[in-house]
Short mmCIF file of C-alpha atoms in Angstrom, two decimals:
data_model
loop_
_atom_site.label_atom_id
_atom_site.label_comp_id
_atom_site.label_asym_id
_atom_site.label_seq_id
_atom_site.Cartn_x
_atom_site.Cartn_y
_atom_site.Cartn_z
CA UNK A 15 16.62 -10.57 -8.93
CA UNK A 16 16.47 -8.55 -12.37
CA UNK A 17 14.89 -5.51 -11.94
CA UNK A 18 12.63 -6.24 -15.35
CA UNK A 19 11.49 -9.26 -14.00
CA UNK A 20 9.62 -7.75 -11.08
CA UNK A 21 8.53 -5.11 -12.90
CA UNK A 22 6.88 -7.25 -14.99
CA UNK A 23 5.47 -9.53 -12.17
CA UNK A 24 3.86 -6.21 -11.30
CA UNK A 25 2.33 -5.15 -13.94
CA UNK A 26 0.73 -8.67 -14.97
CA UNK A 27 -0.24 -9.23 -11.62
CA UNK A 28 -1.93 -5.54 -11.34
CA UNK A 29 -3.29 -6.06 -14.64
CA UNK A 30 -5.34 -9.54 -14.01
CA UNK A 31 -6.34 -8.66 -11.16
CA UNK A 32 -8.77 -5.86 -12.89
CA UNK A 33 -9.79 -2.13 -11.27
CA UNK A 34 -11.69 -2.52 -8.50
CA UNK A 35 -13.49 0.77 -7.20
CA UNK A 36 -14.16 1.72 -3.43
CA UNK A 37 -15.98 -1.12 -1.51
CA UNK A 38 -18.37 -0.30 0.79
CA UNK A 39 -18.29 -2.06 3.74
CA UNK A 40 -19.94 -0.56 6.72
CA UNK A 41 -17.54 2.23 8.26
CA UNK A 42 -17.66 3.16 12.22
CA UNK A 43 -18.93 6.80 11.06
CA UNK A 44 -19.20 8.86 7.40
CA UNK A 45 -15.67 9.70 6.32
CA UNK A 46 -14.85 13.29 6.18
CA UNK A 47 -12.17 15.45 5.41
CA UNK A 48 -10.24 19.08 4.80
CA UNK A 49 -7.68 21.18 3.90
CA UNK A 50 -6.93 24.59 5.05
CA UNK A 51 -5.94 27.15 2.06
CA UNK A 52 -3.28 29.03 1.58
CA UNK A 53 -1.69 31.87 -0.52
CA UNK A 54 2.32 31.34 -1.72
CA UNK A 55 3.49 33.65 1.17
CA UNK A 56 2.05 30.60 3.86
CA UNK A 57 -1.43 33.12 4.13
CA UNK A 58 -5.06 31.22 4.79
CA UNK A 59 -7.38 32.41 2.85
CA UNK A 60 -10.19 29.79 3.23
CA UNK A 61 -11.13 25.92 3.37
CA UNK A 62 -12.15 23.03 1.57
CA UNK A 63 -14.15 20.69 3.27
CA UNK A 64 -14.99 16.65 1.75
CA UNK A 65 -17.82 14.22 2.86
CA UNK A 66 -18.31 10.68 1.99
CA UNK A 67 -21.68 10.01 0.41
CA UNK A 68 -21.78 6.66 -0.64
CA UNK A 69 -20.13 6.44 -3.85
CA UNK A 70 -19.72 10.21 -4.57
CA UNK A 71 -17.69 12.96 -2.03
CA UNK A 72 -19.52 16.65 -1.30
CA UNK A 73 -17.06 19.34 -1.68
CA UNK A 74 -17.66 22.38 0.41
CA UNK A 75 -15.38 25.73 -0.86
CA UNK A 76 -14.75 28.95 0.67
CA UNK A 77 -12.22 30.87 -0.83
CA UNK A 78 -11.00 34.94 -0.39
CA UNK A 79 -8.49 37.34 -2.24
CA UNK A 80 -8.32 36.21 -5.49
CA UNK A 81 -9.59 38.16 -8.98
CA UNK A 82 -13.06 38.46 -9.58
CA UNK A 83 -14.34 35.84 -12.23
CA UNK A 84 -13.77 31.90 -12.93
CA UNK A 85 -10.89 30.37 -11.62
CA UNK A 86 -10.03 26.12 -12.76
CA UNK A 87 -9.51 23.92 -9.58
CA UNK A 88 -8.40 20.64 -9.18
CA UNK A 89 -6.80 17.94 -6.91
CA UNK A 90 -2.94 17.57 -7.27
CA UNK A 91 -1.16 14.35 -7.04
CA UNK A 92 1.12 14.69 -3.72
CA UNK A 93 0.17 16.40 -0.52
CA UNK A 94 3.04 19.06 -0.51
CA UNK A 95 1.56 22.90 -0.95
CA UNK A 96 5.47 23.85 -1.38
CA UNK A 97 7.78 25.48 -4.80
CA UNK A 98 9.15 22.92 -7.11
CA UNK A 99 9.18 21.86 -10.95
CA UNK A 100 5.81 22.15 -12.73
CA UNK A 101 6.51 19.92 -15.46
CA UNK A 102 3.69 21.76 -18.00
CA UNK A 103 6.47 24.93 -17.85
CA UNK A 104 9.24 23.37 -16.35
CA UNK A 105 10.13 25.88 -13.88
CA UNK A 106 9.75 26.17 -10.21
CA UNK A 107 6.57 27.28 -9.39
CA UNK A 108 4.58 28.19 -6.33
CA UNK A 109 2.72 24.49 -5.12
CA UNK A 110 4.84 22.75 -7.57
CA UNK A 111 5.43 20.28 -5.69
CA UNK A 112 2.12 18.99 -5.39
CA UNK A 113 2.94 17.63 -8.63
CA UNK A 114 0.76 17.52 -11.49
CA UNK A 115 -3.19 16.03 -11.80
CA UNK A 116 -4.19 13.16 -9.98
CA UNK A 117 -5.16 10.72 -12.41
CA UNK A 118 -6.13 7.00 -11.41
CA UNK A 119 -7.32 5.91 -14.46
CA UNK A 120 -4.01 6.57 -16.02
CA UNK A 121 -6.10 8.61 -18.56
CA UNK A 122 -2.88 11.27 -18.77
CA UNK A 123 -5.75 13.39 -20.34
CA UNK A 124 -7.23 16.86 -19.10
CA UNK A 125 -11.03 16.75 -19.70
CA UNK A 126 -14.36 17.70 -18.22
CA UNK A 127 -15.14 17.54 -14.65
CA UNK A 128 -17.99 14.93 -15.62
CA UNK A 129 -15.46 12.85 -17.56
CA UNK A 130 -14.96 9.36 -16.78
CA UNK A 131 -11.59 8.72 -15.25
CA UNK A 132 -10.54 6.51 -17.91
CA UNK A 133 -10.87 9.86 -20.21
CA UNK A 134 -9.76 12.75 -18.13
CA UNK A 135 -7.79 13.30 -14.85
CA UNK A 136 -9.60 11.96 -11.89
CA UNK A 137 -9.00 15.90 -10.10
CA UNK A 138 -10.95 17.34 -12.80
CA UNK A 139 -12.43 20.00 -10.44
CA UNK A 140 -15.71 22.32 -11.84
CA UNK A 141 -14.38 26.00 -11.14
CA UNK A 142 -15.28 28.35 -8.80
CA UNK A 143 -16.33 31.57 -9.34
CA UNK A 144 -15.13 34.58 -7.63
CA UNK A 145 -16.95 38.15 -6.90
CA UNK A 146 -16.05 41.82 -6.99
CA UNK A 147 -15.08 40.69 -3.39
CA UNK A 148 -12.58 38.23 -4.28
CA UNK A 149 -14.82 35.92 -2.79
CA UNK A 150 -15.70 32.89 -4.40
CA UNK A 151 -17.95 29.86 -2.72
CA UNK A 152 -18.26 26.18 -4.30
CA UNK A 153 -20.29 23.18 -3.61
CA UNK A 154 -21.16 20.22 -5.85
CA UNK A 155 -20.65 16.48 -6.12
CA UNK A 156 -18.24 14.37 -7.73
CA UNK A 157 -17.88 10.62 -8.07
CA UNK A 158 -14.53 11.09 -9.99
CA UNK A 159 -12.56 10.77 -6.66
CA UNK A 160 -13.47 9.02 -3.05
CA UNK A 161 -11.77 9.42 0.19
CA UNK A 162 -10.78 5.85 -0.03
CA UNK A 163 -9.98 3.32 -2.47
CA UNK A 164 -8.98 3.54 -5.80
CA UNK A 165 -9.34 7.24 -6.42
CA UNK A 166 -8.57 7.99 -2.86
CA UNK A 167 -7.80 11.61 -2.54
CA UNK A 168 -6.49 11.88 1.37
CA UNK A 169 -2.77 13.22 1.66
CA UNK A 170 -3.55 14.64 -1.75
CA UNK A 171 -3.58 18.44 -2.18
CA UNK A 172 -6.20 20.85 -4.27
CA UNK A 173 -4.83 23.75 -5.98
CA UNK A 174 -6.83 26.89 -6.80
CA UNK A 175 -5.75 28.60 -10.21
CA UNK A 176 -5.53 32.30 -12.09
CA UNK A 177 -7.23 31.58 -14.79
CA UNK A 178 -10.45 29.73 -15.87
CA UNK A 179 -10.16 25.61 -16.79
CA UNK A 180 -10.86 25.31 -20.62
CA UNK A 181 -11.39 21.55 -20.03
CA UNK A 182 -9.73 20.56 -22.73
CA UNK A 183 -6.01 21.98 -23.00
CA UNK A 184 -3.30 19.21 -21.24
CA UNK A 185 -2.30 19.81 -18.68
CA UNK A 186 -4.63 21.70 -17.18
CA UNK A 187 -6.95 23.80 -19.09
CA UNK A 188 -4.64 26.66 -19.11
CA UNK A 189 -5.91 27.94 -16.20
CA UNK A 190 -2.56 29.52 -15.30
CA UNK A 191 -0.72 29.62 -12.21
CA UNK A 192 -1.48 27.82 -8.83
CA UNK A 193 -2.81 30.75 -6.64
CA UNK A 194 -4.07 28.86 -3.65
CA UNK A 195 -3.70 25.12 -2.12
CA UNK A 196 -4.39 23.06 1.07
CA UNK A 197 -3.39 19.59 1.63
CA UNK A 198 -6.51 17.15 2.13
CA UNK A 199 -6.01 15.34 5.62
CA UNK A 200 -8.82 13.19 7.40
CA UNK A 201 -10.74 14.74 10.02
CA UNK A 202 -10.45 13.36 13.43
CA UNK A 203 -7.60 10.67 12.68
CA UNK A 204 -3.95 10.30 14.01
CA UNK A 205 -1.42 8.50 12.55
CA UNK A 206 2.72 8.77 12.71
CA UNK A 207 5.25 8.21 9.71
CA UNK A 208 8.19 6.68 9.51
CA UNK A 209 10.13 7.99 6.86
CA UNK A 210 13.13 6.44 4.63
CA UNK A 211 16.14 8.05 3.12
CA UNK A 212 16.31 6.41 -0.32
CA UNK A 213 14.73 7.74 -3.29
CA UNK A 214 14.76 4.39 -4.73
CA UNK A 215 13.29 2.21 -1.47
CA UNK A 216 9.73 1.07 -2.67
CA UNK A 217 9.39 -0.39 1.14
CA UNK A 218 7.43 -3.91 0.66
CA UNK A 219 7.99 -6.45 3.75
CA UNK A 220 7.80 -5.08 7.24
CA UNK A 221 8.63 -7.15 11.04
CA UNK A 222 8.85 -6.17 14.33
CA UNK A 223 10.99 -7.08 16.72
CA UNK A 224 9.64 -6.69 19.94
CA UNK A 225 12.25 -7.63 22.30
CA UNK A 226 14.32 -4.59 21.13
CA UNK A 227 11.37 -2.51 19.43
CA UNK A 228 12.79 -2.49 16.12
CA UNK A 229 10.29 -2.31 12.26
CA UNK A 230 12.71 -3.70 9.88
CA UNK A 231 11.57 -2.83 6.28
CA UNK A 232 12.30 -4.28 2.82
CA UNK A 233 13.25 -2.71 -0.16
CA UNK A 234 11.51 -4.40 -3.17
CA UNK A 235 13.94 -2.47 -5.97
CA UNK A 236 17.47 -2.54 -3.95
CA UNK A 237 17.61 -5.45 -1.37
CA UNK A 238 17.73 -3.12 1.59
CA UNK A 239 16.77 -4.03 4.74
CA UNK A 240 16.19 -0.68 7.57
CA UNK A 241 16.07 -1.11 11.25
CA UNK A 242 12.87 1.83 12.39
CA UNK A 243 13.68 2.62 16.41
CA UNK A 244 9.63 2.23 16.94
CA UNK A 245 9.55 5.14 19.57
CA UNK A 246 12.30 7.74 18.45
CA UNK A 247 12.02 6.58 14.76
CA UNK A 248 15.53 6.60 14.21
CA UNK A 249 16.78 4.77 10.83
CA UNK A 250 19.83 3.01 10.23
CA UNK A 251 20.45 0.43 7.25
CA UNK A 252 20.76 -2.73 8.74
CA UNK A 253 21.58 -4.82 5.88
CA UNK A 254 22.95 -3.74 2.33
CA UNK A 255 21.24 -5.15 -0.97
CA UNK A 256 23.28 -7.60 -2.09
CA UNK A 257 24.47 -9.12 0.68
CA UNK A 258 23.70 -13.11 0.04
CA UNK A 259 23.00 -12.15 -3.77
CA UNK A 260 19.63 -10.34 -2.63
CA UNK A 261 18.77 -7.78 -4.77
CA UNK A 262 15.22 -7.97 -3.59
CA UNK A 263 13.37 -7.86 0.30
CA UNK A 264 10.17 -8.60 0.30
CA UNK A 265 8.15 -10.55 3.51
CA UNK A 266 10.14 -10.33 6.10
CA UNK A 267 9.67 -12.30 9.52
CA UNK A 268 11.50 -12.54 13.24
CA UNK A 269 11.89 -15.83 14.82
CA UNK A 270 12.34 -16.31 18.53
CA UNK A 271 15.83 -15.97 18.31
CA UNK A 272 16.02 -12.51 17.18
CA UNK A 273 17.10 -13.64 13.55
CA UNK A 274 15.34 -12.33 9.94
CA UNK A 275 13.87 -14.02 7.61
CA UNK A 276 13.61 -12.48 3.85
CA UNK A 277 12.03 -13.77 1.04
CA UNK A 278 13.57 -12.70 -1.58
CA UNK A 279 10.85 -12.90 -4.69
CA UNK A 280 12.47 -13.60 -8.24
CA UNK A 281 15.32 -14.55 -6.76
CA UNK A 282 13.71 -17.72 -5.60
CA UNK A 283 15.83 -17.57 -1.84
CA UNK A 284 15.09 -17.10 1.67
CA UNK A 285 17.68 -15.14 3.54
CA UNK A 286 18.03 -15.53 7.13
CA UNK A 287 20.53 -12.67 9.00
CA UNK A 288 21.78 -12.55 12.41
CA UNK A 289 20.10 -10.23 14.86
CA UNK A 290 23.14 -7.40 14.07
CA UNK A 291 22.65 -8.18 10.33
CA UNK A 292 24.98 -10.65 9.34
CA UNK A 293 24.03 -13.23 6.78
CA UNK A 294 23.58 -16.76 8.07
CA UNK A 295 21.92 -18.39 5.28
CA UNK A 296 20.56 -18.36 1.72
CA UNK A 297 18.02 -21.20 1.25
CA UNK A 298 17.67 -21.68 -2.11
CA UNK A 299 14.52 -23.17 -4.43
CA UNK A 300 15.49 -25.68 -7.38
CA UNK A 301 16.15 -23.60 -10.54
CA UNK A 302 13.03 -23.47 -11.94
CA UNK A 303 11.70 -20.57 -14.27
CA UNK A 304 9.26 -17.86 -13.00
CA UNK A 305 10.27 -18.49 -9.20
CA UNK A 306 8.81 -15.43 -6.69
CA UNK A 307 9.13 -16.32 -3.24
CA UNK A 308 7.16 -13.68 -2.01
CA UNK A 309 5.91 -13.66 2.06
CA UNK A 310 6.44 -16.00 5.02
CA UNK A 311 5.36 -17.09 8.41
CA UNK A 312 6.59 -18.96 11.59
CA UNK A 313 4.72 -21.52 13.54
CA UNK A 314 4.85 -22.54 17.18
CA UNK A 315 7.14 -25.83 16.00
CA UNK A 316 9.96 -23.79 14.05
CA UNK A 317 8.95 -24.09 10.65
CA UNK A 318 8.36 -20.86 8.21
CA UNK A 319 6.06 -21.74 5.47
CA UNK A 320 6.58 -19.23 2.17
CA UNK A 321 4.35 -18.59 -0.34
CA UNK A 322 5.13 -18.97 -4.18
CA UNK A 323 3.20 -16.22 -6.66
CA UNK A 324 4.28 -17.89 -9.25
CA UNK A 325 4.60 -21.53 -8.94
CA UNK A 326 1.86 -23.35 -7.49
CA UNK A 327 4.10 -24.71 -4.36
CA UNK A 328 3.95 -24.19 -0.92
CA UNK A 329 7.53 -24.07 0.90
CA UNK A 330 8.73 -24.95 4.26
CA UNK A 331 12.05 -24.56 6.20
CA UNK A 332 12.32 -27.40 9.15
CA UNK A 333 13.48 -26.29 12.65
CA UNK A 334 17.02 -27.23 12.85
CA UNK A 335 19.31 -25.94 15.55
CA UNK A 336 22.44 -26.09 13.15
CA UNK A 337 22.26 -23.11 10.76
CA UNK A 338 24.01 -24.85 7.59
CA UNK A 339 21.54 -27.91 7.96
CA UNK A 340 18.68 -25.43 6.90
CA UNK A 341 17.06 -26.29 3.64
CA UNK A 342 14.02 -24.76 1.77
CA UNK A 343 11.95 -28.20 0.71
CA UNK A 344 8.79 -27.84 -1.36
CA UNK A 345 5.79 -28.59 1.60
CA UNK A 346 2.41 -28.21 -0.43
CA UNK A 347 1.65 -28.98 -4.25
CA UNK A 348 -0.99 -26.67 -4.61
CA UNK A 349 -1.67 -28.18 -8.14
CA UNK A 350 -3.20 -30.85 -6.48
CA UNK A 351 -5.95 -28.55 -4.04
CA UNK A 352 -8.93 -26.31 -5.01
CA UNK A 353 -6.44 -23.16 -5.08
CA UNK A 354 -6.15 -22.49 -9.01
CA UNK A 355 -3.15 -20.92 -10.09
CA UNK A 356 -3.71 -18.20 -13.39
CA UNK A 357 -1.30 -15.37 -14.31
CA UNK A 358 -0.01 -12.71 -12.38
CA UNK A 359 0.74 -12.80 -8.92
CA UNK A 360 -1.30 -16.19 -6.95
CA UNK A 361 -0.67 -16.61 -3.33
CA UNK A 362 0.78 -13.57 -1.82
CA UNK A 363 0.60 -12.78 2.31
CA UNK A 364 0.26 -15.57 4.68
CA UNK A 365 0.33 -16.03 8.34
CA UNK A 366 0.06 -18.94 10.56
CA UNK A 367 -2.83 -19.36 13.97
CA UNK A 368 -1.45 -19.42 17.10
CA UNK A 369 -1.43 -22.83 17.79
CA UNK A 370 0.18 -23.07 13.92
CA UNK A 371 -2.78 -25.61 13.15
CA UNK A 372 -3.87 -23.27 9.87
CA UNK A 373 -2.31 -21.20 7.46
CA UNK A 374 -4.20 -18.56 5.92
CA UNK A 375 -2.83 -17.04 2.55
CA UNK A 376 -4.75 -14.34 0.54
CA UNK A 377 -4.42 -14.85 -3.52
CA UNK A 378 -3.99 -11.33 -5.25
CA UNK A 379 -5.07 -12.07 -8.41
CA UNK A 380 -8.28 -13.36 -7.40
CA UNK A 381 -9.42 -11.71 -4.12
CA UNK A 382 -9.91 -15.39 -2.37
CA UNK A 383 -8.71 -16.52 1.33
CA UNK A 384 -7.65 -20.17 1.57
CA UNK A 385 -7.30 -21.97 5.04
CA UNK A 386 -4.59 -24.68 4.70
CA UNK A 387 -4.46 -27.60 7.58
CA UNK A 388 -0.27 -28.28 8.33
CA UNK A 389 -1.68 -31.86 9.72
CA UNK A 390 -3.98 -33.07 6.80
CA UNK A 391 -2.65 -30.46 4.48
CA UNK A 392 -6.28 -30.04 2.90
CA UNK A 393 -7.46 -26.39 1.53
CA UNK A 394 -10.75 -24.93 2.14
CA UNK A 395 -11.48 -21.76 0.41
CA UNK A 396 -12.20 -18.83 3.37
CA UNK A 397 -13.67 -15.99 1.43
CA UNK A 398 -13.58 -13.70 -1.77
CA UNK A 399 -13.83 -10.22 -2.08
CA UNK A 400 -10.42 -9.60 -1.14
CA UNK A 401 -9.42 -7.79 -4.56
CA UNK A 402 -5.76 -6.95 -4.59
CA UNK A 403 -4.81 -8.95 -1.08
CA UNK A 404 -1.42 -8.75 -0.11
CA UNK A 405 -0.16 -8.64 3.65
CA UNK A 406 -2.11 -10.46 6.28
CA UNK A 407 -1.96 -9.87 9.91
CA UNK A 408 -3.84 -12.20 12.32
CA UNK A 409 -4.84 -10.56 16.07
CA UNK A 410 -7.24 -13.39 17.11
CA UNK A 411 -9.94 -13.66 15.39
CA UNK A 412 -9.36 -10.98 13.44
CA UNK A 413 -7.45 -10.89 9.80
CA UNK A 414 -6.08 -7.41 8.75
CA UNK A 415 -5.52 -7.77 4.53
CA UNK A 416 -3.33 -4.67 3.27
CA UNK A 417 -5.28 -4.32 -0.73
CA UNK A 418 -2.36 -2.62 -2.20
CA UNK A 419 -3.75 -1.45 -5.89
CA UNK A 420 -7.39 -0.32 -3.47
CA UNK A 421 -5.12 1.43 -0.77
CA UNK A 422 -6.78 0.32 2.03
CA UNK A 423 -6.56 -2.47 4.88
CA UNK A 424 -9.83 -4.38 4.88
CA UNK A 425 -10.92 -6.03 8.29
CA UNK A 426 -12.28 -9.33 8.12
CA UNK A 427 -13.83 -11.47 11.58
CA UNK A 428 -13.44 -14.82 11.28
CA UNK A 429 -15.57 -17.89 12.44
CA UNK A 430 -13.40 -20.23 15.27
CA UNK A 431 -12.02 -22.68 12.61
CA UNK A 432 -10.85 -20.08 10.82
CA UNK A 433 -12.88 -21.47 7.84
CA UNK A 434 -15.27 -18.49 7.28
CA UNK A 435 -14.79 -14.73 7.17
CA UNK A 436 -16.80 -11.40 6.56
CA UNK A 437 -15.29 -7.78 6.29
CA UNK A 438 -16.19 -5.71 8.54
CA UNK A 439 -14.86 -2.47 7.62
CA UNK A 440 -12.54 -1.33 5.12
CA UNK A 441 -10.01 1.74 6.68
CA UNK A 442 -7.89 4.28 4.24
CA UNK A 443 -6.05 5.52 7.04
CA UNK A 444 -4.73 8.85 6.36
CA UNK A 445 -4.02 8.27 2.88
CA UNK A 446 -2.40 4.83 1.93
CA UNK A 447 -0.16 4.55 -0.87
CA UNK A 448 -0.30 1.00 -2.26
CA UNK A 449 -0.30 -0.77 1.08
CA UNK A 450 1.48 -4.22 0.69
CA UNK A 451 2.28 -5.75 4.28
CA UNK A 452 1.55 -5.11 7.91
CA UNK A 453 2.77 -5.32 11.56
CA UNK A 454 1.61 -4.80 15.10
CA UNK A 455 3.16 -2.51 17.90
CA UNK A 456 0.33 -3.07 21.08
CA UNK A 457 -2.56 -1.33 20.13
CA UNK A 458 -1.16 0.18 16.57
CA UNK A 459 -1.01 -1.17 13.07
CA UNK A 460 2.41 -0.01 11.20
CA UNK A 461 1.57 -0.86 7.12
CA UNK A 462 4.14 0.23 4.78
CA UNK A 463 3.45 2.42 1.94
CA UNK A 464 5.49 0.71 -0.85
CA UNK A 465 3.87 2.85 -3.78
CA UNK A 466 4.97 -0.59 -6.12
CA UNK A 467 2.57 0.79 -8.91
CA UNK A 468 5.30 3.78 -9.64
CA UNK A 469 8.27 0.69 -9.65
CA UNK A 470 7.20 -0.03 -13.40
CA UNK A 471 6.96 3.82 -14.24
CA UNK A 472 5.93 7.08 -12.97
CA UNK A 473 7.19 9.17 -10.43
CA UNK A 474 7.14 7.81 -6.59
CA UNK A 475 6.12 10.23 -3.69
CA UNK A 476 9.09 11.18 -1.03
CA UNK A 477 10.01 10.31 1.26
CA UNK A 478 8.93 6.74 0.76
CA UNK A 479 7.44 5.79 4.71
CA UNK A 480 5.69 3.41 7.05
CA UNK A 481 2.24 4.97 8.80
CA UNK A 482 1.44 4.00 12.06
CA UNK A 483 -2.03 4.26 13.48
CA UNK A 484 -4.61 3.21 15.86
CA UNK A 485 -5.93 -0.64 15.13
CA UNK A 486 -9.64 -0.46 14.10
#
């Protein structure tokens, strides 16, 4: 696949699907969180703390040793309180590599803390003032960042500075250098990583297999495909890009025979390797512009259904027992059901019931769930309100929807036809970076962190990872 092409997919698909702010479904409890302080030499010297209140987060400070007077404070793109390259001086700095302002409105403008995000950086902090004592203390409210969604600051970092914030000199105020910082991590939540070793990996598709408890992971920019030992975390690349022309991994499934199944977006292919890697098949679509075969499921019979973003078709693959009889046949014209196809990216994540009577695929662009019968092959519209939908995972009657651009996985219960659905709860984790698919281990949810919105510019966070945590 050319690189330019997804890139564009991306952006059109990020673009018509609009900027949607935190949801607020009902949570299990108020989400809190902090981070713990420190000087350059590793020293605490006080705490932040953040509570959810509805749309707006409290922020608690406590601060000690610094100069008496006004000092500029704000919240730093990446979680790392370590040296590296401030880009403002460009020079390694103490807490440079907690990178420069968070901005989610892309407004790559320093402004007022009571600036709208579209204006000025989203960590836009007010400052804090410190006594003869080198004391300073801080409270206020802000509705420029959340603990979840859009302008989700967990895993993020907040940096205390020498100087006061003029609000109005990029990049930030020239309040001088970073004297203090504490990476913000949820209270009371666990979660593991599983970590990558390419600084190009953008990891979109994820599997498990079980029988050997192996994650494979995708790579939507290279093609690669990683084997993740589940308990020791141990990586090892178990397929190079390019192998069957894929230049591209993104849903990736494991049949019953221990083989993968890769659909390979702009490409307009299915791969299928061998349970050590090797290729077995490339199912190709007719040439067609636009193709983007983009996620896939199994059902009970054999068949793997993919979805098209692109082209309003619904694909299947046919059980055969003979690998080279395997063929990739249009299944569904979705033309011809209520499930309107616009620009941008259409039907994205899908996954089949257990008895493989429905499919259930999630539309990005739109937010809506569609049901799909593989007897009668007729389309009833679930639900909407699923802005930014991308990886589904089905655990009875519950659907698991991975919102990549709202960095989140909503929870939705659905009715015993599967023909109804409400969510429940929507869960940031510890900090999700663009969220795209999901997988189960028992009791745990493993979502990748593909961080696509940095594939068409700007600079990704590393390592790129998988996060493993409790189900909810």
């Amino acid at each position: 696949m050319k690189r330019a092409v997804l890139m564009g997919l991306l952006a059109v698909g990020l673009a018509s699907a609009g900027g949607a702010g935190m949801s607020m479904a009902p949570a299990s409890s108020p989400l809190s969180a902090s981070a713990t302080l420190r000087d350059p030499a590793g020293v605490v010297t006080g705490q932040v703390i953040f509570k959810q209140l509805g749309m707006a987060v409290q922020v608690t400070v406590k601060v000690n040793g610094l100069t008496s007077g006004q000092h500029g404070m704000h919240i730093h793109e990446y979680g790392r309180c370590t040296p590296g390259v401030d880009a403002a001086v460009n020079k390694v700095v103490a807490f440079g590599g907690a990178g420069g302002h968070f901005d989610p409105g892309m407004s790559h403008n320093h402004d007022s803390p009571k600036a709208d995000d579209k204006y000025g950086h989203g960590g836009d902090l007010p400052m804090i003032t410190v006594g003869a004592d080198g004391t300073g203390t801080a409270s206020f409210t802000t509705s420029k960042v959340s603990l979840t969604g859009v302008t989700g600051i967990l895993n993020r970092s907040i940096v205390v500075h020498a100087h006061p914030d003029d609000y109005k000199t990029d990049p930030s105020g020239m309040s001088g250098a970073r004297e203090r910082c504490g990476v913000i991590t949820r209270d009371n939540f666990v979660a593991r990583n599983y970590t990558l070793p390419g600084a190009q990996d953008f990891p979109e598709g994820v599997a498990y297999d079980a029988k050997r408890g192996l994650i494979f992971t995708g790579s939507a920019a290279t093609g690669n495909i990683y084997a993740i030992n589940a308990q020791s975390a141990q990586t090892s690349l178990f397929s190079k890009g390019g192998a069957l022309g894929r230049s591209s991994a993104l849903g990736l499934k494991v049949d019953s025979q221990g083989r993968l199944w890769v659909a390979g977006g702009a490409t307009g292919s299915v791969s299928v390797l061998s349970p050590n890697g090797a290729p077995v098949a490339k199912l190709m679509t007719p040439p067609s512009p636009d193709p983007y075969l983009n996620d896939l499921t199994l059902t009970p019979d054999g068949s793997v259904y993919v979805t098209d973003s692109t082209r309003p078709v619904l694909w299947r693959v046919r059980n055969v027992s003979d690998p080279s009889k395997l063929k990739i046949e249009p299944w569904l014209d979705l033309a011809q059901t209520p499930i309107n196809y616009g620009p941008g990216i259409n039907l994205n994540g899908i996954v089949a019931t257990p008895d493989g009577r429905y499919l259930l695929s999630v539309q990005l662009n739109t937010g809506e769930l569609w049901r799909i019968d593989t007897r009668s092959k007729a389309v009833k519209r679930v639900m909407g309100g699923l802005a930014h939908g991308d990886g589904l995972l089905l655990d009875g009657r519950t659907l698991y929807v991975a919102r990549n651009a709202d960095q989140l996985i909503a929870k939705v219960n659905l009715s015993a036809d599967y023909g109804s659905g409400e969510v429940t709860l929507e869960e940031p984790a510890g900090g999700l970076r663009y969220p795209s698919t999901l997988v189960m281990i028992g009791g745990d949810l493993v979502s990748t962190q593909s961080q696509l919105d940095k594939l068409t510019g700007g600079t990704p966070e590393t390592p790129f990872k998988l996060t493993r945590f409790k189900k909810f």
